[in-house]
Amino acid sequence: MTSWPPVDPADASAVAEQRDDLLAAVRDHAGRIAYQLARLKGGDYGQATVETDRAEWTVKYEGGDLEYLRFAPGRGTETYVVSTKQPPEPEALADALADYDAFVAGFNDYVSSLDGVLDDVSTEFPEVASTDGVVAERDRVLGRIREVCDRIARELHRYEGGDYGTFTSRVDGTRWELKWDADGASYLRVGGTGGLYLLSQYEPPSADDIREYAPRFRGFVDAYNEHVGELESDLATVEL
């Protein structure tokens, strides 16, 4: 009767240790290639492919660190020489590393091909136009609109009381809305929800929008004055 197990299994520790040593060396060396690629491409992550006579090698990096090194021969199965997953089989690793020197040479040739490519690029650029004049005019127009809106806000606050409120009116078919609080105008919006904020706590409108709507602002002020006139007329009919 045969005893179990019939023979002792072969010890693979030596082969595994040798593979791990090779992979550590490759990871360190290819990691330097990944770092150089990250510097060259100027991004936190990316990849590059280098062709040799036998295969395509792909280096993927993230944050300047090597993420994986893939060996894809013209014939046969691709091998992830370095990856975040399980290490390659020893035979596949040996086959890939037989082409590793050619991969490094190809990468070096690629870097060398870029030498001098920027030598004739001039840094004599045209002068940049100043926006000072446009900004000053924008601020002047919006400043005057805010003055008037703050005045309207104070008058509405006096009449209506409360800490905040709105005044809306249609000017030539377009809805204008002034929101106010005790401190003055919060915003002036043209066009209803999703419309243009002529005044707000955020960025100012474009010069084109100001050019279009600033002349129409007079119609909004006229509408407010008419509103006040109607209030005065209503109160004038009250008898005690």
mmCIF file of C-alpha atoms in Angstrom:
data_model
loop_
_atom_site.group_PDB
_atom_site.id
_atom_site.type_symbol
_atom_site.label_atom_id
_atom_site.label_comp_id
_atom_site.label_asym_id
_atom_site.label_seq_id
_atom_site.Cartn_x
_atom_site.Cartn_y
_atom_site.Cartn_z
ATOM 1 C CA MET A 1 0.000 0.000 0.000
ATOM 2 C CA THR A 2 1.350 3.407 -1.006
ATOM 3 C CA SER A 3 1.865 5.936 1.793
ATOM 4 C CA TRP A 4 0.546 9.500 1.439
ATOM 5 C CA PRO A 5 2.125 11.600 0.115
ATOM 6 C CA PRO A 6 4.223 9.284 -2.013
ATOM 7 C CA VAL A 7 7.051 11.830 -2.413
ATOM 8 C CA ASP A 8 7.848 15.240 -0.930
ATOM 9 C CA PRO A 9 6.881 18.196 -3.190
ATOM 10 C CA ALA A 10 9.735 20.164 -4.676
ATOM 11 C CA ASP A 11 10.642 23.329 -2.755
ATOM 12 C CA ALA A 12 9.860 26.387 -4.932
ATOM 13 C CA SER A 13 11.144 28.878 -2.381
ATOM 14 C CA ALA A 14 14.453 29.441 -4.129
ATOM 15 C CA VAL A 15 12.792 30.160 -7.484
ATOM 16 C CA ALA A 16 10.237 32.480 -5.876
ATOM 17 C CA GLU A 17 12.946 34.367 -4.005
ATOM 18 C CA GLN A 18 14.994 34.781 -7.183
ATOM 19 C CA ARG A 19 11.909 36.067 -9.038
ATOM 20 C CA ASP A 20 11.137 38.497 -6.245
ATOM 21 C CA ASP A 21 14.695 39.823 -6.305
ATOM 22 C CA LEU A 22 14.488 40.323 -10.069
ATOM 23 C CA LEU A 23 11.134 42.070 -9.790
ATOM 24 C CA ALA A 24 12.431 44.405 -7.086
ATOM 25 C CA ALA A 25 15.347 45.378 -9.300
ATOM 26 C CA VAL A 26 13.085 45.898 -12.329
ATOM 27 C CA ARG A 27 10.559 47.888 -10.300
ATOM 28 C CA ASP A 28 13.310 50.176 -9.065
ATOM 29 C CA HIS A 29 14.846 50.651 -12.518
ATOM 30 C CA ALA A 30 11.549 51.030 -14.411
ATOM 31 C CA GLY A 31 10.359 53.350 -11.661
ATOM 32 C CA ARG A 32 13.120 55.742 -12.661
ATOM 33 C CA ILE A 33 11.831 55.606 -16.230
ATOM 34 C CA ALA A 34 8.310 56.372 -14.966
ATOM 35 C CA TYR A 35 9.631 59.344 -13.011
ATOM 36 C CA GLN A 36 11.415 60.711 -16.085
ATOM 37 C CA LEU A 37 8.253 60.294 -18.159
ATOM 38 C CA ALA A 38 6.194 62.144 -15.575
ATOM 39 C CA ARG A 39 8.676 65.032 -15.672
ATOM 40 C CA LEU A 40 8.741 65.039 -19.457
ATOM 41 C CA LYS A 41 4.970 64.956 -19.922
ATOM 42 C CA GLY A 42 4.297 67.309 -17.027
ATOM 43 C CA GLY A 43 1.348 65.445 -15.543
ATOM 44 C CA ASP A 44 0.556 63.449 -12.444
ATOM 45 C CA TYR A 45 -0.418 60.369 -14.395
ATOM 46 C CA GLY A 46 -0.107 58.927 -17.890
ATOM 47 C CA GLN A 47 1.528 56.230 -19.936
ATOM 48 C CA ALA A 48 3.928 55.731 -22.822
ATOM 49 C CA THR A 49 4.660 52.863 -25.193
ATOM 50 C CA VAL A 50 8.101 51.899 -26.474
ATOM 51 C CA GLU A 51 8.459 49.492 -29.387
ATOM 52 C CA THR A 52 11.282 47.015 -29.787
ATOM 53 C CA ASP A 53 11.891 44.407 -32.478
ATOM 54 C CA ARG A 54 10.092 41.834 -30.383
ATOM 55 C CA ALA A 55 7.364 43.654 -28.514
ATOM 56 C CA GLU A 56 5.648 46.743 -27.228
ATOM 57 C CA TRP A 57 6.448 47.877 -23.700
ATOM 58 C CA THR A 58 3.944 50.099 -21.912
ATOM 59 C CA VAL A 59 4.871 52.144 -18.875
ATOM 60 C CA LYS A 60 1.987 53.549 -16.831
ATOM 61 C CA TYR A 61 2.660 55.924 -13.978
ATOM 62 C CA GLU A 62 0.671 57.883 -11.414
ATOM 63 C CA GLY A 63 1.990 60.650 -9.220
ATOM 64 C CA GLY A 64 5.404 60.035 -10.756
ATOM 65 C CA ASP A 65 5.449 56.452 -9.477
ATOM 66 C CA LEU A 66 5.377 53.322 -11.611
ATOM 67 C CA GLU A 67 1.928 51.726 -11.715
ATOM 68 C CA TYR A 68 2.667 48.935 -14.161
ATOM 69 C CA LEU A 69 5.129 47.776 -16.810
ATOM 70 C CA ARG A 70 3.559 45.625 -19.521
ATOM 71 C CA PHE A 71 5.386 43.468 -22.067
ATOM 72 C CA ALA A 72 3.317 42.642 -25.162
ATOM 73 C CA PRO A 73 5.237 40.468 -27.648
ATOM 74 C CA GLY A 74 4.270 40.279 -31.286
ATOM 75 C CA ARG A 75 3.571 36.613 -30.693
ATOM 76 C CA GLY A 76 2.440 35.191 -27.415
ATOM 77 C CA THR A 77 0.683 36.424 -24.328
ATOM 78 C CA GLU A 78 1.336 39.820 -22.756
ATOM 79 C CA THR A 79 2.992 39.898 -19.368
ATOM 80 C CA TYR A 80 2.649 42.461 -16.619
ATOM 81 C CA VAL A 81 6.243 42.492 -15.483
ATOM 82 C CA VAL A 82 5.398 44.985 -12.752
ATOM 83 C CA SER A 83 1.853 45.549 -11.507
ATOM 84 C CA THR A 84 -0.274 45.870 -8.402
ATOM 85 C CA LYS A 85 -1.523 42.319 -8.889
ATOM 86 C CA GLN A 86 0.188 38.942 -8.633
ATOM 87 C CA PRO A 87 3.732 38.610 -9.957
ATOM 88 C CA PRO A 88 4.326 36.972 -13.340
ATOM 89 C CA GLU A 89 5.270 33.336 -13.808
ATOM 90 C CA PRO A 90 9.035 32.771 -13.864
ATOM 91 C CA GLU A 91 9.038 31.638 -17.528
ATOM 92 C CA ALA A 92 7.041 34.686 -18.645
ATOM 93 C CA LEU A 93 9.294 36.971 -16.595
ATOM 94 C CA ALA A 94 12.418 35.467 -18.119
ATOM 95 C CA ASP A 95 11.015 35.915 -21.632
ATOM 96 C CA ALA A 96 10.159 39.563 -20.968
ATOM 97 C CA LEU A 97 13.458 40.417 -19.324
ATOM 98 C CA ALA A 98 15.324 39.023 -22.324
ATOM 99 C CA ASP A 99 13.943 42.093 -24.169
ATOM 100 C CA TYR A 100 14.273 44.576 -21.312
ATOM 101 C CA ASP A 101 17.592 46.057 -22.462
ATOM 102 C CA ALA A 102 16.038 46.792 -25.859
ATOM 103 C CA PHE A 103 13.132 48.525 -24.096
ATOM 104 C CA VAL A 104 15.472 50.765 -22.113
ATOM 105 C CA ALA A 105 17.471 51.544 -25.250
ATOM 106 C CA GLY A 106 14.245 52.495 -27.024
ATOM 107 C CA PHE A 107 13.259 54.809 -24.198
ATOM 108 C CA ASN A 108 16.692 56.432 -24.218
ATOM 109 C CA ASP A 109 16.455 56.940 -27.991
ATOM 110 C CA TYR A 110 13.077 58.602 -27.516
ATOM 111 C CA VAL A 111 14.485 61.032 -24.961
ATOM 112 C CA SER A 112 17.516 61.733 -27.144
ATOM 113 C CA SER A 113 15.250 62.510 -30.097
ATOM 114 C CA LEU A 114 13.857 65.447 -28.120
ATOM 115 C CA ASP A 115 17.224 67.059 -27.521
ATOM 116 C CA GLY A 116 17.291 70.533 -29.039
ATOM 117 C CA VAL A 117 13.662 70.443 -30.155
ATOM 118 C CA LEU A 118 12.967 73.665 -28.211
ATOM 119 C CA ASP A 119 16.222 75.462 -28.999
ATOM 120 C CA ASP A 120 14.720 77.695 -31.706
ATOM 121 C CA VAL A 121 11.516 78.509 -29.818
ATOM 122 C CA SER A 122 11.441 82.223 -29.054
ATOM 123 C CA THR A 123 10.272 83.697 -25.772
ATOM 124 C CA GLU A 124 9.790 87.142 -27.304
ATOM 125 C CA PHE A 125 6.023 87.404 -27.014
ATOM 126 C CA PRO A 126 3.730 90.327 -27.885
ATOM 127 C CA GLU A 127 2.786 92.805 -25.186
ATOM 128 C CA VAL A 128 -0.355 91.908 -23.267
ATOM 129 C CA ALA A 129 -3.157 94.447 -23.580
ATOM 130 C CA SER A 130 -4.321 96.003 -20.311
ATOM 131 C CA THR A 131 -7.934 95.696 -19.207
ATOM 132 C CA ASP A 132 -7.661 98.701 -16.886
ATOM 133 C CA GLY A 133 -9.774 100.957 -19.092
ATOM 134 C CA VAL A 134 -12.570 98.414 -19.592
ATOM 135 C CA VAL A 135 -12.625 97.493 -15.901
ATOM 136 C CA ALA A 136 -12.750 101.148 -14.861
ATOM 137 C CA GLU A 137 -15.708 101.793 -17.160
ATOM 138 C CA ARG A 138 -17.456 98.642 -15.972
ATOM 139 C CA ASP A 139 -16.992 99.626 -12.351
ATOM 140 C CA ARG A 140 -18.209 103.158 -13.075
ATOM 141 C CA VAL A 141 -21.436 101.958 -14.713
ATOM 142 C CA LEU A 142 -22.130 99.191 -12.191
ATOM 143 C CA GLY A 143 -21.253 101.522 -9.330
ATOM 144 C CA ARG A 144 -23.905 104.004 -10.462
ATOM 145 C CA ILE A 145 -26.474 101.216 -10.917
ATOM 146 C CA ARG A 146 -25.726 99.961 -7.401
ATOM 147 C CA GLU A 147 -26.117 103.466 -5.977
ATOM 148 C CA VAL A 148 -29.589 103.732 -7.476
ATOM 149 C CA CYS A 149 -30.564 100.183 -6.425
ATOM 150 C CA ASP A 150 -29.387 100.819 -2.868
ATOM 151 C CA ARG A 151 -31.519 103.969 -2.816
ATOM 152 C CA ILE A 152 -34.539 102.001 -4.043
ATOM 153 C CA ALA A 153 -33.810 99.284 -1.476
ATOM 154 C CA ARG A 154 -33.744 101.817 1.366
ATOM 155 C CA GLU A 155 -37.012 103.365 0.238
ATOM 156 C CA LEU A 156 -38.692 99.966 -0.014
ATOM 157 C CA HIS A 157 -37.334 99.032 3.394
ATOM 158 C CA ARG A 158 -38.831 102.211 4.868
ATOM 159 C CA TYR A 159 -42.198 101.604 3.280
ATOM 160 C CA GLU A 160 -42.595 97.838 3.552
ATOM 161 C CA GLY A 161 -40.628 97.234 6.734
ATOM 162 C CA GLY A 162 -39.154 93.825 7.437
ATOM 163 C CA ASP A 163 -35.588 92.714 6.928
ATOM 164 C CA TYR A 164 -35.794 91.819 3.240
ATOM 165 C CA GLY A 165 -38.026 91.798 0.193
ATOM 166 C CA THR A 166 -38.172 92.051 -3.589
ATOM 167 C CA PHE A 167 -39.429 94.468 -6.168
ATOM 168 C CA THR A 168 -40.222 93.105 -9.639
ATOM 169 C CA SER A 169 -41.382 94.748 -12.827
ATOM 170 C CA ARG A 170 -41.533 94.041 -16.555
ATOM 171 C CA VAL A 171 -39.621 96.434 -18.778
ATOM 172 C CA ASP A 172 -40.300 96.010 -22.496
ATOM 173 C CA GLY A 173 -41.448 92.448 -21.829
ATOM 174 C CA THR A 174 -38.415 91.471 -19.727
ATOM 175 C CA ARG A 175 -38.727 90.700 -16.022
ATOM 176 C CA TRP A 176 -36.461 92.675 -13.681
ATOM 177 C CA GLU A 177 -36.129 91.711 -10.036
ATOM 178 C CA LEU A 178 -34.439 93.652 -7.252
ATOM 179 C CA LYS A 179 -33.876 91.779 -4.014
ATOM 180 C CA TRP A 180 -33.115 93.962 -1.012
ATOM 181 C CA ASP A 181 -32.384 93.716 2.675
ATOM 182 C CA ALA A 182 -31.728 96.182 5.475
ATOM 183 C CA ASP A 183 -28.242 96.923 4.105
ATOM 184 C CA GLY A 184 -29.319 97.716 0.545
ATOM 185 C CA ALA A 185 -29.582 95.842 -2.747
ATOM 186 C CA SER A 186 -28.709 92.129 -2.654
ATOM 187 C CA TYR A 187 -29.028 91.568 -6.378
ATOM 188 C CA LEU A 188 -30.592 92.908 -9.558
ATOM 189 C CA ARG A 189 -31.563 90.128 -11.950
ATOM 190 C CA VAL A 190 -32.795 90.475 -15.497
ATOM 191 C CA GLY A 191 -34.814 87.720 -17.170
ATOM 192 C CA GLY A 192 -36.230 85.770 -14.238
ATOM 193 C CA THR A 193 -34.803 82.556 -12.792
ATOM 194 C CA GLY A 194 -31.661 81.627 -14.676
ATOM 195 C CA GLY A 195 -31.390 85.171 -16.017
ATOM 196 C CA LEU A 196 -28.528 87.651 -15.927
ATOM 197 C CA TYR A 197 -27.401 89.107 -12.602
ATOM 198 C CA LEU A 198 -26.589 92.731 -13.351
ATOM 199 C CA LEU A 199 -25.721 93.166 -9.656
ATOM 200 C CA SER A 200 -24.797 90.371 -7.263
ATOM 201 C CA GLN A 201 -22.268 89.301 -4.647
ATOM 202 C CA TYR A 202 -20.520 87.193 -7.274
ATOM 203 C CA GLU A 203 -18.581 88.068 -10.430
ATOM 204 C CA PRO A 204 -19.774 91.042 -12.478
ATOM 205 C CA PRO A 205 -21.448 90.566 -15.860
ATOM 206 C CA SER A 206 -19.486 90.867 -19.090
ATOM 207 C CA ALA A 207 -18.908 94.203 -20.781
ATOM 208 C CA ASP A 208 -21.260 93.111 -23.590
ATOM 209 C CA ASP A 209 -24.056 92.360 -21.101
ATOM 210 C CA ILE A 210 -23.559 95.679 -19.339
ATOM 211 C CA ARG A 211 -23.653 97.487 -22.679
ATOM 212 C CA GLU A 212 -26.948 95.747 -23.499
ATOM 213 C CA TYR A 213 -28.762 96.131 -20.188
ATOM 214 C CA ALA A 214 -27.412 99.331 -18.624
ATOM 215 C CA PRO A 215 -29.436 101.574 -20.986
ATOM 216 C CA ARG A 216 -32.560 99.536 -20.130
ATOM 217 C CA PHE A 217 -32.012 100.132 -16.425
ATOM 218 C CA ARG A 218 -33.641 103.527 -16.803
ATOM 219 C CA GLY A 219 -36.890 101.733 -17.672
ATOM 220 C CA PHE A 220 -36.644 99.732 -14.435
ATOM 221 C CA VAL A 221 -36.188 102.924 -12.397
ATOM 222 C CA ASP A 222 -39.163 104.473 -14.188
ATOM 223 C CA ALA A 223 -41.225 101.395 -13.298
ATOM 224 C CA TYR A 224 -40.239 101.769 -9.636
ATOM 225 C CA ASN A 225 -41.181 105.468 -9.659
ATOM 226 C CA GLU A 226 -44.538 104.611 -11.189
ATOM 227 C CA HIS A 227 -45.023 102.020 -8.459
ATOM 228 C CA VAL A 228 -44.369 104.667 -5.784
ATOM 229 C CA GLY A 229 -46.709 107.063 -7.576
ATOM 230 C CA GLU A 230 -49.463 104.471 -7.470
ATOM 231 C CA LEU A 231 -48.899 103.944 -3.766
ATOM 232 C CA GLU A 232 -49.164 107.664 -3.130
ATOM 233 C CA SER A 233 -52.327 107.809 -5.216
ATOM 234 C CA ASP A 234 -53.867 104.939 -3.254
ATOM 235 C CA LEU A 235 -53.034 106.550 0.078
ATOM 236 C CA ALA A 236 -54.454 109.884 -1.089
ATOM 237 C CA THR A 237 -57.934 108.338 -1.253
ATOM 238 C CA VAL A 238 -57.928 107.279 2.384
ATOM 239 C CA GLU A 239 -60.290 109.338 4.522
ATOM 240 C CA LEU A 240 -60.289 109.519 8.283
#
